[in-house]
Amino acid sequence: MKRYSVFAIAREALSHHQGWERAWKSPLPKASYDAVIIGAGGHGLATAYYLGKNHGIRNVAILEKGWLGGGNTGRNTTIIRSNYLQDPSAALYEKARSLYETLSQELNYNIMFSPRGLLMLAQTHHEVRGYLRTVHANNLQGVSTKWITPERVKQLVPIINIDGPRYPILGALYQARGGTARHDAVAWGYARACSDMGMDIIQQCEVTGVRSENGQVTGVETSKGYIGTKKLGIVVAGHSGQVADMAGFRLPVESMALQALVSEPIKPCMDVVVMANTVHGYMSQSDKGEMVIGGGTDGFNNYTQRGSFHHIEETLRALVETFPMISRLKMLRQWGGIVDMTGDRSPIISKTPLGNCFINCGWGTGGFKAIPGSGWAMADLMARGEPGPLAAEFDMWRFREGRFIDESVAAGVAH
Amino acid sequence: MTGQPAGHFTFDGKSVPLRPGQSLAAALTEAGLRSFRQTAKGATRGIFCGMGVCQDCLVTVNGAPNRRACMTPAVAGQDIRTQVPFPDLATAPNPQPAAPARVIAPDLLIVGGGAGGLSAAIAARRAGASVTILDERKVGGGQYFKQSAVSGPLDAQQSAGADLLAQALAAGAELIGEVEIWGAFDGLLFLAEHKGAALIARPRAAIIATGAYERPEIRPGWTLPGVMTTGAAQTLWRSYRTLPGKRVALVGSGPLNLQVGLELAQGGAEVVMIAERGPAPWLRPIAAAALALSGPALAWTGLRSLADLRKRGVPVRHGAALDRIDAAEGALRVTLMGDLSPVIADAVLMNAGFDPQNEILRLLGAEAIYDPAFGHLRITRDDTCATTVPGLYAVGDCAGLGGAPAAMAEGRIAGRAAAAALGFGDGYDTFADQRQLGRARRFQRHLWALHDVAPRLPDVPDDTLICRCEEIDAGQIRAGLGEKPGHAGTLKRATRVGMGRCQGRYCGPVAARLVAAATGTPVQDRSYFAPRVPIKPVAISAILAAEEALKDAP
């Protein structure tokens, strides 16, 4: 792999930039691998990357039914933060956030990480108490967040209206090193690094069945034929329940559509990320100048990457009170993704009833921020066969045993 | 030109005269101003489609950014400014307080007040159904009849349109202009913006008659200010009596170029060239004879136009296709393929076929089949023009290209059938219309056989733009195709093609064809970008106004 650098640009300029190689290869699947990962989104690619980097397992295939990063990795609103309440979540999301800090350098690929600061607005007295509690918890967990006053919110976000009649701003939970990254670039950067380690990223290869013998996984049936494997990692989002079904077990997840929308580009007016959980809205401004607005989930389970329009309306109605100027904004596009949600709004990184088959799912409405940490923990689990400290609390049997990691508040989107 | 200046507005501080009824785009063009906005990459753009589709003629009107010059009436005293790519919305003025939202529930809603829509309205209204027609333009009549906004009818075609419009209104149909529909939902619910207020339509049945928009020649230079669709130039002239330029060249294929070329020549423009992709009709006598037999009157009109053009010394080059357009000292240099010497023009008009405006139909789930001859979708319809969605009809070019006479026959058939399905009239007696429809369709078949509007893959240099809005060039598209995307939507996400303001209306069909060619699969209805609300950019205030009104409605 040719390293990207200023020298490389100068060198390639001499040959009119015709010499750049493809960022990743598109090989045909081999007959078998040491490990197969289903899903070439951010989490799947990160899992493969850390399998190779941290554990030396490089005979790996990543199977993708569509195209690389085309699921929720390419559909989210790219928010990165780690201001969660419970210890296991804070550890996992803070690991991810800290990996994001240096990911561009590590992958030699500019993921455009922008720690521009993130505000979670408190608009009811319950939220004030909840976020104050989160600040205290974060301080104990080593996550740097603080509580700020409405006046400070107004300083950080000049376009905000802090005295709305229904939802005044009573303060905010502020994470200065939260922010955004370029979602595609995260997938592309990991893909390039995986391909460089000799891993096979096989796109348009849909898994249709999971084969096992004596309770141990032996391989997967795909649209490109049978692929044998010693270990299987299921790292899909919306359709995790379906893939688990192929492997013969059930998941405590529900799949539903989550939507987002984007406006016309305008002059930069907001250089932080603002989340308003009471009203289910979050907004940031992209580098292209578009306002990116995230909405709520549908109230019913489905697999259509589309969503109900009234959720967009509800989100906008609430946001207009907080940001009066957006009423003048024109909305250009809206899209949806399928999120798989667990009962406690925390993910599953777990062994499964099938031997040597592992699953990483249930990230609900906020998986993007967790990608590096999730991949780190999942790779650890797959390599050693047992969860490490990051993943230990996130096994799928916690729902049977009542060990919930309740993050309904910190998950950001009311469900 | 007709009419005296009725005042002045300013464009970037410079005074520009206007005549009553003119659009901003027309007044600016008449003053010789062609560049209306700057793109994010520093290019300039002006009027292109002239009918509210391409979203390229944006200007700032009295501080309010991103208004389409082609759809905004010119008013004395306005402060118009070149549109910058990233307007400051934080300091932009609040829109005028919108009028209260309006909820209408006619028996039959007709979307589009053109040839097909008006005919449908007359038929349904006469059967007894209550009918409301929504049109995006201020003046009804549609793109074929193009009513004048500044004076009386110019010729027989405009008179016929005026008659049809008068008949529809006399029959009791309500026509609401300046309505932009941005959403359509199951159970037949339409959400729209009407002069800054929300308009909600909950009809029992709907006839979609949204027509088509023009397919451009995607060649180097096709995004330069001064290059516009032939229809845009026709609107400038027929609706506003404004010539697109002193020297005009027309490229592409089809009868519209000949007609508009002649109209502009008669109006005083110097038509320096009409390049027609198809071979000359006298080189294809059998096809020409078939056309003459299928519609003697129309064929005769066409032949007379050709003779008239020749008499006026307008060079009509058959079998000639556009190679490139370059900016040259305040004008445009047009080069054709092959060894022809370039011509200089102020305006280049292009029309290389049509793409149906079928977003509402596809959004509501109407099935369609790809028509390879025209390179666009044809909505699946029965004999009464009913689509596969209950209560939803499609007439005219939005269901697949067919021309105005066919649209009118379809409108009469669908109007009567929709009314009958709602319990008004018997819906019979369509024999004469069916016969006329058959004749019109036969004529169209022979007509297009003489032209060359087969869809092409853009065989252009890497730096030629494919997506006007997001400024995605052919090189980026090719790189995206290298990843072997399985669908145009994949290419969209990889390259941003089609993510801009026009919602992929111009690049979307190209992306669908490119992906189909790259993957070796046939184009079909699902090859296109998935239709999504909003189908036109819509202000968030308008979305909320519609939501409020829906909540209050019974």
XYZ file of N, CA and C in Angstrom, chain A residues 62-205:
432
model
N -14.336 -10.358 4.937
C -15.461 -9.551 5.392
C -16.497 -9.587 4.271
N -17.679 -10.136 4.566
C -18.706 -10.311 3.540
C -19.741 -9.201 3.662
N -20.127 -8.649 2.539
C -21.072 -7.539 2.535
C -22.123 -7.786 1.467
N -23.393 -7.770 1.869
C -24.431 -8.070 0.871
C -24.633 -6.909 -0.093
N -24.379 -5.698 0.346
C -24.508 -4.546 -0.543
C -23.133 -4.033 -0.900
N -22.890 -2.795 -0.496
C -21.562 -2.253 -0.714
C -21.007 -1.763 0.608
N -19.717 -1.693 0.643
C -18.960 -1.358 1.839
C -19.441 -0.035 2.449
N -19.830 -0.086 3.691
C -20.265 1.142 4.371
C -21.612 1.662 3.889
N -22.406 0.813 3.259
C -23.655 1.288 2.647
C -24.872 1.144 3.549
N -24.680 0.529 4.707
C -25.813 0.396 5.628
C -25.878 1.618 6.519
N -25.938 1.378 7.822
C -26.079 2.511 8.740
C -24.818 3.364 8.814
N -23.669 2.784 8.435
C -22.448 3.591 8.422
C -22.600 4.767 7.465
N -23.300 4.536 6.357
C -23.469 5.597 5.373
C -24.745 6.390 5.574
N -25.469 6.139 6.650
C -26.790 6.768 6.802
C -26.946 7.554 8.092
N -25.921 7.571 8.927
C -26.116 8.178 10.240
C -25.749 9.656 10.206
N -25.867 10.304 11.354
C -25.580 11.734 11.409
C -24.195 12.011 11.991
N -23.343 11.000 12.069
C -21.896 11.072 12.323
C -21.502 11.706 13.659
N -22.338 11.555 14.650
C -22.014 12.177 15.943
C -21.137 11.245 16.779
N -20.119 11.820 17.380
C -19.203 11.067 18.233
C -19.219 11.677 19.633
N -19.472 10.855 20.638
C -19.502 11.327 22.029
C -19.382 10.111 22.932
N -19.147 10.338 24.227
C -19.048 9.200 25.144
C -19.661 9.541 26.489
N -20.627 10.456 26.505
C -21.209 10.913 27.763
C -22.335 9.990 28.218
N -22.016 8.717 28.403
C -23.022 7.747 28.836
C -23.030 7.655 30.356
N -24.049 7.005 30.883
C -24.229 7.015 32.337
C -23.541 5.831 33.018
N -23.736 4.644 32.508
C -23.273 3.451 33.215
C -21.792 3.187 32.922
N -21.126 2.575 33.891
C -19.683 2.350 33.759
C -19.299 1.537 32.509
N -19.970 0.414 32.256
C -19.531 -0.367 31.080
C -19.673 0.430 29.778
N -20.767 1.204 29.649
C -20.950 1.974 28.414
C -19.918 3.080 28.316
N -19.719 3.800 29.427
C -18.749 4.898 29.385
C -17.383 4.362 28.970
N -17.020 3.199 29.502
C -15.713 2.626 29.159
C -15.634 2.319 27.665
N -16.687 1.714 27.150
C -16.682 1.304 25.737
C -16.701 2.514 24.801
N -17.598 3.474 25.074
C -17.721 4.617 24.170
C -16.522 5.551 24.305
N -15.943 5.641 25.511
C -14.771 6.498 25.674
C -13.559 5.863 24.984
N -13.488 4.539 25.005
C -12.427 3.852 24.259
C -12.547 4.211 22.772
N -13.785 4.137 22.297
C -14.020 4.450 20.882
C -13.638 5.896 20.584
N -14.100 6.807 21.445
C -13.842 8.226 21.195
C -12.344 8.513 21.205
N -11.628 7.880 22.148
C -10.192 8.142 22.206
C -9.485 7.522 20.994
N -9.971 6.392 20.506
C -9.374 5.826 19.280
C -9.639 6.739 18.084
N -10.828 7.352 18.068
C -11.150 8.277 16.971
C -10.153 9.437 16.916
N -9.670 9.863 18.092
C -8.783 11.032 18.138
C -7.579 10.862 17.224
N -7.056 9.643 17.167
C -5.828 9.418 16.396
C -6.055 8.485 15.215
N -7.324 8.265 14.878
C -7.607 7.260 13.845
C -7.066 7.668 12.467
N -7.141 8.951 12.159
C -6.631 9.398 10.853
C -5.159 9.048 10.702
N -4.388 9.305 11.768
C -2.961 9.013 11.716
C -2.739 7.504 11.666
N -3.503 6.770 12.483
C -3.287 5.328 12.554
C -3.604 4.646 11.231
N -4.708 5.075 10.606
C -5.108 4.431 9.345
C -4.432 5.067 8.144
N -3.728 6.180 8.354
C -3.165 6.948 7.245
C -4.265 7.317 6.249
N -5.390 7.711 6.824
C -6.560 8.041 5.998
C -7.340 9.108 6.748
N -7.585 10.241 6.118
C -8.223 11.342 6.810
C -9.701 11.063 7.027
N -10.041 10.735 8.258
C -11.465 10.483 8.540
C -12.175 11.773 8.953
N -11.473 12.885 8.887
C -12.064 14.195 9.144
C -12.706 14.262 10.527
N -12.027 13.676 11.514
C -12.518 13.756 12.890
C -12.503 15.212 13.325
N -13.614 15.673 13.780
C -13.742 17.083 14.142
C -14.314 17.183 15.544
N -13.456 17.232 16.570
C -13.958 17.315 17.950
C -14.423 18.726 18.247
N -15.522 19.087 17.669
C -15.978 20.481 17.711
C -16.782 20.776 18.963
N -17.034 19.781 19.760
C -17.812 19.994 20.970
C -19.260 19.595 20.764
N -19.847 19.029 21.800
C -21.207 18.514 21.685
C -22.018 18.915 22.908
N -23.224 19.373 22.644
C -24.125 19.781 23.717
C -25.343 18.881 23.729
N -25.702 18.408 24.907
C -27.008 17.760 25.054
C -27.848 18.713 25.886
N -28.858 19.269 25.269
C -29.647 20.297 25.930
C -30.546 19.691 27.005
N -30.612 20.376 28.120
C -31.586 19.995 29.143
C -32.749 20.963 29.014
N -33.914 20.430 28.708
C -35.069 21.298 28.459
C -36.213 21.046 29.438
N -36.014 20.092 30.326
C -36.994 19.895 31.408
C -36.187 19.730 32.692
N -36.866 19.875 33.832
C -36.148 19.738 35.103
C -35.667 18.314 35.322
N -36.397 17.352 34.728
C -35.943 15.966 34.841
C -34.629 15.782 34.105
N -34.539 16.432 32.972
C -33.293 16.323 32.215
C -32.141 16.980 32.960
N -32.417 18.112 33.606
C -31.367 18.789 34.364
C -30.796 17.816 35.393
N -31.686 17.163 36.137
C -31.214 16.234 37.163
C -30.497 15.049 36.546
N -31.054 14.562 35.442
C -30.424 13.415 34.774
C -29.024 13.743 34.294
N -28.855 14.917 33.688
C -27.541 15.247 33.124
C -26.544 15.616 34.221
N -27.039 16.239 35.298
C -26.127 16.503 36.413
C -25.573 15.179 36.942
N -26.444 14.199 37.001
C -26.017 12.872 37.454
C -24.995 12.290 36.478
N -25.265 12.496 35.174
C -24.334 11.978 34.173
C -22.971 12.659 34.314
N -22.983 13.977 34.556
C -21.706 14.687 34.704
C -20.903 14.086 35.856
N -21.580 13.856 36.991
C -20.883 13.276 38.142
C -20.348 11.893 37.783
N -21.205 11.094 37.144
C -20.774 9.737 36.765
C -19.583 9.810 35.818
N -19.668 10.707 34.826
C -18.580 10.827 33.845
C -17.272 11.233 34.525
N -17.373 12.124 35.522
C -16.157 12.534 36.214
C -15.501 11.347 36.909
N -16.322 10.469 37.499
C -15.773 9.286 38.149
C -15.210 8.302 37.132
N -15.827 8.293 35.940
C -15.408 7.328 34.909
C -14.209 7.817 34.111
N -13.826 9.063 34.319
C -12.711 9.590 33.533
C -13.139 10.097 32.165
N -14.442 10.356 32.003
C -14.928 10.948 30.757
C -15.105 12.439 30.999
N -14.506 13.245 30.149
C -14.497 14.672 30.420
C -15.763 15.349 29.896
N -16.713 15.594 30.779
C -17.918 16.342 30.421
C -18.177 17.355 31.522
N -18.955 18.363 31.211
C -19.351 19.286 32.273
C -20.728 19.854 32.008
N -21.285 20.391 33.085
C -22.602 21.012 33.029
C -22.406 22.490 32.726
N -23.133 23.031 31.763
C -22.992 24.454 31.462
C -24.349 25.155 31.544
N -24.280 26.450 31.771
C -25.499 27.245 31.983
C -26.120 27.625 30.639
N -27.376 28.068 30.671
C -28.012 28.507 29.422
C -27.236 29.641 28.748
N -26.643 30.524 29.553
C -25.899 31.650 28.969
C -24.687 31.137 28.196
N -24.026 30.146 28.753
C -22.871 29.550 28.068
C -23.333 28.815 26.795
N -24.504 28.192 26.861
C -25.065 27.531 25.672
C -25.247 28.557 24.565
N -25.799 29.706 24.955
C -26.053 30.764 23.966
C -24.736 31.276 23.372
N -23.690 31.330 24.213
C -22.371 31.741 23.710
C -21.852 30.751 22.673
N -22.027 29.473 22.972
C -21.501 28.437 22.076
C -22.333 28.310 20.810
N -23.638 28.562 20.947
C -24.563 28.376 19.822
C -25.367 29.655 19.638
N -24.808 30.644 18.957
C -25.514 31.936 18.865
C -26.903 31.836 18.231
N -27.130 30.823 17.394
C -28.436 30.783 16.710
C -29.524 30.166 17.584
N -29.175 29.778 18.799
C -30.164 29.076 19.624
C -31.061 30.085 20.341
N -32.284 29.669 20.612
C -33.225 30.467 21.390
C -33.366 29.779 22.737
N -32.851 30.428 23.795
C -32.844 29.715 25.071
C -34.109 29.938 25.891
N -35.013 30.828 25.422
C -36.240 31.033 26.208
C -37.485 30.578 25.461
N -37.413 29.425 24.831
C -38.593 28.907 24.138
C -39.742 28.717 25.122
N -40.976 28.941 24.674
C -42.114 28.832 25.578
C -42.371 27.404 26.063
N -42.147 26.433 25.202
C -42.428 25.061 25.624
C -41.187 24.383 26.183
N -40.080 24.589 25.494
C -38.865 23.883 25.871
C -37.721 24.871 26.054
N -37.716 25.639 27.126
C -36.599 26.557 27.352
C -35.326 25.762 27.608
N -34.183 26.393 27.359
C -32.913 25.726 27.624
C -32.556 25.981 29.087
N -32.440 24.927 29.855
C -32.147 25.066 31.285
C -30.676 24.789 31.578
N -29.937 24.453 30.550
C -28.533 24.101 30.729
C -28.188 23.013 29.733
N -26.961 22.541 29.796
C -26.597 21.486 28.863
C -25.442 20.666 29.396
N -25.422 19.433 28.965
C -24.293 18.535 29.227
C -23.327 18.736 28.059
N -22.122 19.171 28.386
C -21.189 19.586 27.334
C -19.986 18.665 27.314
N -19.728 18.089 26.160
C -18.509 17.296 25.994
C -17.655 18.002 24.944
N -16.597 18.648 25.397
C -15.810 19.490 24.497
C -15.098 18.677 23.422
N -14.757 17.414 23.738
C -14.047 16.604 22.741
C -14.999 15.669 21.988
N -16.282 15.912 22.089
C -17.207 15.202 21.212
C -17.258 15.926 19.881
N -17.872 15.332 18.893
C -17.935 16.017 17.600
C -18.454 15.113 16.506
N -17.824 15.210 15.370
C -18.254 14.416 14.216
C -17.028 13.879 13.481
N -17.268 12.946 12.571
C -16.250 12.489 11.624
C -16.968 12.205 10.321
N -16.195 12.036 9.277
C -16.806 11.736 7.969
C -17.132 10.250 7.948
N -18.434 9.924 7.864
C -18.818 8.515 8.031
C -18.238 7.597 6.965
N -18.308 8.003 5.709
C -17.759 7.146 4.654
C -16.265 6.922 4.856
N -15.581 7.997 5.247
C -14.131 7.896 5.369
C -13.734 6.901 6.448
N -14.542 6.782 7.496
C -14.239 5.803 8.540
C -14.274 4.396 7.941
N -15.342 4.119 7.184
C -15.441 2.794 6.545
C -14.314 2.614 5.529
N -14.057 3.652 4.739
C -13.041 3.522 3.689
C -11.644 3.370 4.288
N -11.379 4.104 5.352
C -10.062 4.017 5.993
C -9.812 2.628 6.557
N -10.793 2.086 7.268
C -10.646 0.728 7.799
C -10.525 -0.284 6.659
N -11.325 -0.088 5.605
C -11.301 -1.036 4.483
C -9.921 -1.055 3.837
N -9.338 0.113 3.687
C -8.017 0.193 3.053
C -6.979 -0.522 3.920
N -7.088 -0.295 5.227
C -6.121 -0.927 6.121
C -6.309 -2.442 6.156
N -7.564 -2.896 6.135
C -7.833 -4.340 6.141
C -7.294 -4.975 4.865
N -7.595 -4.329 3.748
C -7.148 -4.862 2.462
C -5.621 -4.930 2.435
N -4.995 -3.935 3.037
C -3.532 -3.897 3.071
C -2.959 -5.041 3.898
N -3.709 -5.482 4.907
C -3.243 -6.610 5.714
C -3.519 -7.944 5.034
N -4.069 -7.906 3.816
C -4.326 -9.137 3.075
C -5.702 -9.719 3.315
N -6.546 -8.966 3.989
C -7.908 -9.463 4.206
C -8.744 -9.270 2.943
N -9.751 -10.116 2.776
C -10.610 -10.049 1.587
C -11.930 -9.375 1.938
N -12.181 -8.226 1.327
C -13.489 -7.576 1.488
C -14.309 -7.974 0.269
N -15.361 -8.728 0.500
C -16.134 -9.259 -0.632
C -17.511 -8.607 -0.620
N -17.709 -7.672 -1.557
C -18.975 -6.942 -1.607
C -19.974 -7.681 -2.481
N -21.217 -7.279 -2.363
C -22.316 -7.926 -3.085
C -22.281 -9.429 -2.902
N -22.075 -9.832 -1.677
C -21.987 -11.249 -1.330
C -22.902 -11.445 -0.128
